[in-house]
């Protein structure tokens, strides 16, 4: 048996095999170890459905790759994985569901996923066993279907072996030790004993440069072995198999198999199985399992069926397929299905560790295995994947995650599989959890909250004393009931002043003798002078955008870095690892995550200066905030009443404004002060939704939308923040990549009741030439606005394009960057 490899994959389910296959195909000497038999985790009992439907851009690519890849596996390996390309029909009982499909349709178009829409009459004609009289339509994917999960895993394993992977079964990993150059992985040979799998005395070590864990339901044990938190905890998921349905058997004598059927509003999927039906419900109340570990006695086992829990879905199947009423149950499966709090798996590097990768928490692991292997191998071998994998990155969760949080959120996620996936959805479980001190005050003033990285932050201020489900009811794929509130807030910032809570921002202090040289290499813009700030980007080694920073230089070697609120652990890990690598070259560098020590309020609008002037304690308050003493893009320590504030003169909304970074323990004091002083100036409380619209009028890119690991800052058209005179990480790669597509701002003449969400396809002469990455409503222009990426030759101002919304094409035009106040006169205004 091999004991030295380039990459060791731990876990022989679908996901582990998909990864081993692609690593080996990319040329890496790879080994896979499995504690039991291949597929003996969750893989063997999966229903094998391969749904292409997904609202996420990266996940859509992953699923699409898998479906295409599985179709090619037989030719490569000679193994037939039983891929039944029967198609997939997602039915809609109401218009809201159709709206969801229409939005999805645009996402699918951006990723090249073929799909059709069907009317109830068309469905009835093709599949007469379906009751369609209460349906409004459906989305149909003719190219997906289902596969035999064990067979496709074995086919990937065979393909992996053909590419040189050594696969060792009955080998359990029990420990990991990093030497500085490689992992020493402690292993135990497992043996059968009276039907149980037990550890033998045979222990040994495998040395691997890189390790990937794909341990399915054992993720909690893996987390303990690695000394980290992994919020992947399984939930019970059951499906039942019926006896043959005589009407189905008769129908099939002259007709092809039914597509996989999904009645999303009834929360189930159904497919044919030997003349009968398989029903898979996503019911309420499915409990989390194995919160701490999988018992030794649980091998390829199942839980008892809980028929009562799925009664409603069972009845709903009979309603939709009346012929199924007479058939009895033949079989049932209730197995653990892994989830994460947001439903996306955790794929990527482990925070704090080198060359350690995880691929855990898959709820659609059969569908995702091929694509995960493909893109993860790109990350490991090339340094980056061709798509931005941030939405799957394990570091999107911070150290604040607990077992209780993960378990309850994962149960919610399971329950939410078939809810309407509104883009403005905010899920309820485990909230509020991370709150700023002013949370209760904001709530009392009508704040409706969204959560980012666990933090509660106002998304808009609704009516006072609104019902608990006000926000829930206000959601829509079109303009929800919250829209009018956001319009008023956006107007207030343009006309008077608004106060935004930005406490969730990620904040790091970087200082020490090596700090200046390090940050100069780490970021692409020139560093600011002391007392000034700049906007800059840390690049990946592939030249794409890893993190956007506002850097405040407080002293020669003393910097304060502000980055996006959602990405604290993600940013911290990259920053620390890069600094650690560079310390021998540049000298000692200290990094402190001060995110939870500093609250942030952003005050912006024509009256912002007048409001602060009432509060500032200064020898000469009349000039303290003037352009001379406090110019745009500078930072000052000021005192507002008794609160010491690190004020930064920037505004993400494009108005005169300041960010007020304040000690978190004085937050309530400062809030009260600002509200009182702002009253007579018309200060309005403003949430994140209005802010998101306003920043698009200024073409300010947002991290996770326009900015990510699939585009360079030059592609993001941020040339003015890239100092090509200096050397910085990723510079050459950025230049080598060239301009594959270009970011631009578009004004849209869209439908009267819908704004784009930043997921829509952009077209020219009926051909897709780009996609929106942000979207919303512009108060200044009285129409829809968006930002996105298009073919470089089409990013010219004045180019007329079309955007697909609600299945129709709407006119849009590329406008100059910062269409609102392009000269920044409002931001620079003196006083
Ligand atoms: C009833 C049901 C129906 C489902 N239907 C579908 C479906 O239709 N489509 C779909 O895409 N998904 C479906 N799923 C989900 C799917 O089963 C999982 O997402 C998928 O199997 C996960 O694969 P995996 O490789 O991540 O994990 P697993 O298959 O659980 O594999 C992990 C492996 O790691 C091994 N391992 C763990 N720890 C160690 C260690 N320390 N050393 C060595 N080996 C270790 C385990 O023994 C196990 O074999 C379904 C799940 C259930 C429960």
mmCIF file of C-alpha atoms and ligand atoms in Angstrom, residues 10-16 33-35 40-43 45-49 171-173 214-218 221 237 239 335-337 362-367, ligand 1:
data_model
loop_
_atom_site.group_PDB
_atom_site.id
_atom_site.type_symbol
_atom_site.label_atom_id
_atom_site.label_comp_id
_atom_site.label_asym_id
_atom_site.label_seq_id
_atom_site.Cartn_x
_atom_site.Cartn_y
_atom_site.Cartn_z
ATOM 1 C CA UNK A 10 -10.765 10.678 2.933
ATOM 2 C CA UNK A 11 -14.183 9.143 2.275
ATOM 3 C CA UNK A 12 -15.397 6.887 -0.508
ATOM 4 C CA UNK A 13 -18.889 8.209 -1.185
ATOM 5 C CA UNK A 14 -19.953 9.902 -4.387
ATOM 6 C CA UNK A 15 -18.186 13.127 -3.442
ATOM 7 C CA UNK A 16 -14.844 11.586 -2.447
ATOM 8 C CA UNK A 33 -9.265 5.802 1.823
ATOM 9 C CA UNK A 34 -12.676 4.637 2.983
ATOM 10 C CA UNK A 35 -13.358 3.260 6.461
ATOM 11 C CA UNK A 40 -21.624 2.782 2.392
ATOM 12 C CA UNK A 41 -22.348 6.297 3.749
ATOM 13 C CA UNK A 42 -25.357 8.242 2.483
ATOM 14 C CA UNK A 43 -24.548 7.488 -1.127
ATOM 15 C CA UNK A 45 -29.537 4.989 -0.286
ATOM 16 C CA UNK A 46 -29.918 8.198 -2.318
ATOM 17 C CA UNK A 47 -32.792 8.406 -4.761
ATOM 18 C CA UNK A 48 -30.351 9.350 -7.488
ATOM 19 C CA UNK A 49 -32.144 12.423 -8.805
ATOM 20 C CA UNK A 171 -9.009 2.185 6.283
ATOM 21 C CA UNK A 172 -10.168 4.747 8.818
ATOM 22 C CA UNK A 173 -8.416 8.069 9.341
ATOM 23 C CA UNK A 214 -15.369 14.055 2.124
ATOM 24 C CA UNK A 215 -16.656 12.221 5.149
ATOM 25 C CA UNK A 216 -20.400 12.764 4.803
ATOM 26 C CA UNK A 217 -22.259 12.077 8.036
ATOM 27 C CA UNK A 218 -18.943 11.806 9.887
ATOM 28 C CA UNK A 221 -15.702 13.627 13.883
ATOM 29 C CA UNK A 237 -34.789 12.221 4.921
ATOM 30 C CA UNK A 239 -38.609 8.246 0.638
ATOM 31 C CA UNK A 335 -31.486 7.953 5.883
ATOM 32 C CA UNK A 336 -29.248 10.764 7.076
ATOM 33 C CA UNK A 337 -28.845 13.566 4.534
ATOM 34 C CA UNK A 362 -23.827 17.731 0.720
ATOM 35 C CA UNK A 363 -27.594 17.438 0.524
ATOM 36 C CA UNK A 364 -27.474 16.875 -3.235
ATOM 37 C CA UNK A 365 -24.215 14.987 -3.209
ATOM 38 C CA UNK A 366 -25.018 12.697 -6.105
ATOM 39 C CA UNK A 367 -25.876 15.677 -8.279
HETATM 40 C C1 LIG B 1 -33.151 9.181 1.455
HETATM 41 C C2 LIG B 1 -32.146 10.027 0.729
HETATM 42 C C3 LIG B 1 -32.343 10.321 -0.611
HETATM 43 C C4 LIG B 1 -31.403 11.100 -1.295
HETATM 44 N N1 LIG B 1 -31.612 11.375 -2.608
HETATM 45 C C5 LIG B 1 -30.709 12.123 -3.304
HETATM 46 C C6 LIG B 1 -30.907 12.382 -4.667
HETATM 47 O O1 LIG B 1 -31.893 11.983 -5.241
HETATM 48 N N2 LIG B 1 -29.976 13.136 -5.321
HETATM 49 C C7 LIG B 1 -28.865 13.624 -4.697
HETATM 50 O O2 LIG B 1 -28.058 14.304 -5.335
HETATM 51 N N3 LIG B 1 -28.657 13.375 -3.384
HETATM 52 C C8 LIG B 1 -29.547 12.630 -2.680
HETATM 53 N N4 LIG B 1 -29.350 12.380 -1.348
HETATM 54 C C9 LIG B 1 -28.156 12.936 -0.713
HETATM 55 C C10 LIG B 1 -26.945 12.096 -0.999
HETATM 56 O O3 LIG B 1 -27.166 10.790 -0.523
HETATM 57 C C11 LIG B 1 -25.713 12.675 -0.323
HETATM 58 O O4 LIG B 1 -25.639 14.053 -0.564
HETATM 59 C C12 LIG B 1 -24.450 12.033 -0.845
HETATM 60 O O5 LIG B 1 -24.520 10.648 -0.781
HETATM 61 C C13 LIG B 1 -23.255 12.529 -0.053
HETATM 62 O O6 LIG B 1 -22.118 11.877 -0.525
HETATM 63 P P1 LIG B 1 -20.760 11.998 0.288
HETATM 64 O O7 LIG B 1 -19.732 11.302 -0.522
HETATM 65 O O8 LIG B 1 -20.555 13.394 0.670
HETATM 66 O O9 LIG B 1 -21.044 11.232 1.664
HETATM 67 P P2 LIG B 1 -21.184 9.685 1.982
HETATM 68 O O10 LIG B 1 -21.819 8.934 0.892
HETATM 69 O O11 LIG B 1 -21.828 9.588 3.324
HETATM 70 O O12 LIG B 1 -19.689 9.213 2.051
HETATM 71 C C14 LIG B 1 -18.804 9.575 3.089
HETATM 72 C C15 LIG B 1 -17.876 8.409 3.294
HETATM 73 O O13 LIG B 1 -16.803 8.794 4.137
HETATM 74 C C16 LIG B 1 -16.446 7.665 4.909
HETATM 75 N N5 LIG B 1 -15.686 8.155 6.064
HETATM 76 C C17 LIG B 1 -16.142 8.974 7.034
HETATM 77 N N6 LIG B 1 -15.154 9.221 7.925
HETATM 78 C C18 LIG B 1 -14.072 8.564 7.509
HETATM 79 C C19 LIG B 1 -12.743 8.413 8.025
HETATM 80 N N7 LIG B 1 -12.359 9.048 9.147
HETATM 81 N N8 LIG B 1 -11.868 7.647 7.353
HETATM 82 C C20 LIG B 1 -12.241 7.035 6.189
HETATM 83 N N9 LIG B 1 -13.481 7.118 5.678
HETATM 84 C C21 LIG B 1 -14.388 7.874 6.316
HETATM 85 C C22 LIG B 1 -17.777 7.045 5.263
HETATM 86 O O14 LIG B 1 -17.648 5.693 5.630
HETATM 87 C C23 LIG B 1 -18.571 7.247 3.972
HETATM 88 O O15 LIG B 1 -18.523 6.129 3.114
HETATM 89 C C24 LIG B 1 -30.259 11.596 -0.631
HETATM 90 C C25 LIG B 1 -30.079 11.292 0.722
HETATM 91 C C26 LIG B 1 -31.007 10.533 1.395
HETATM 92 C C27 LIG B 1 -30.797 10.268 2.833
#
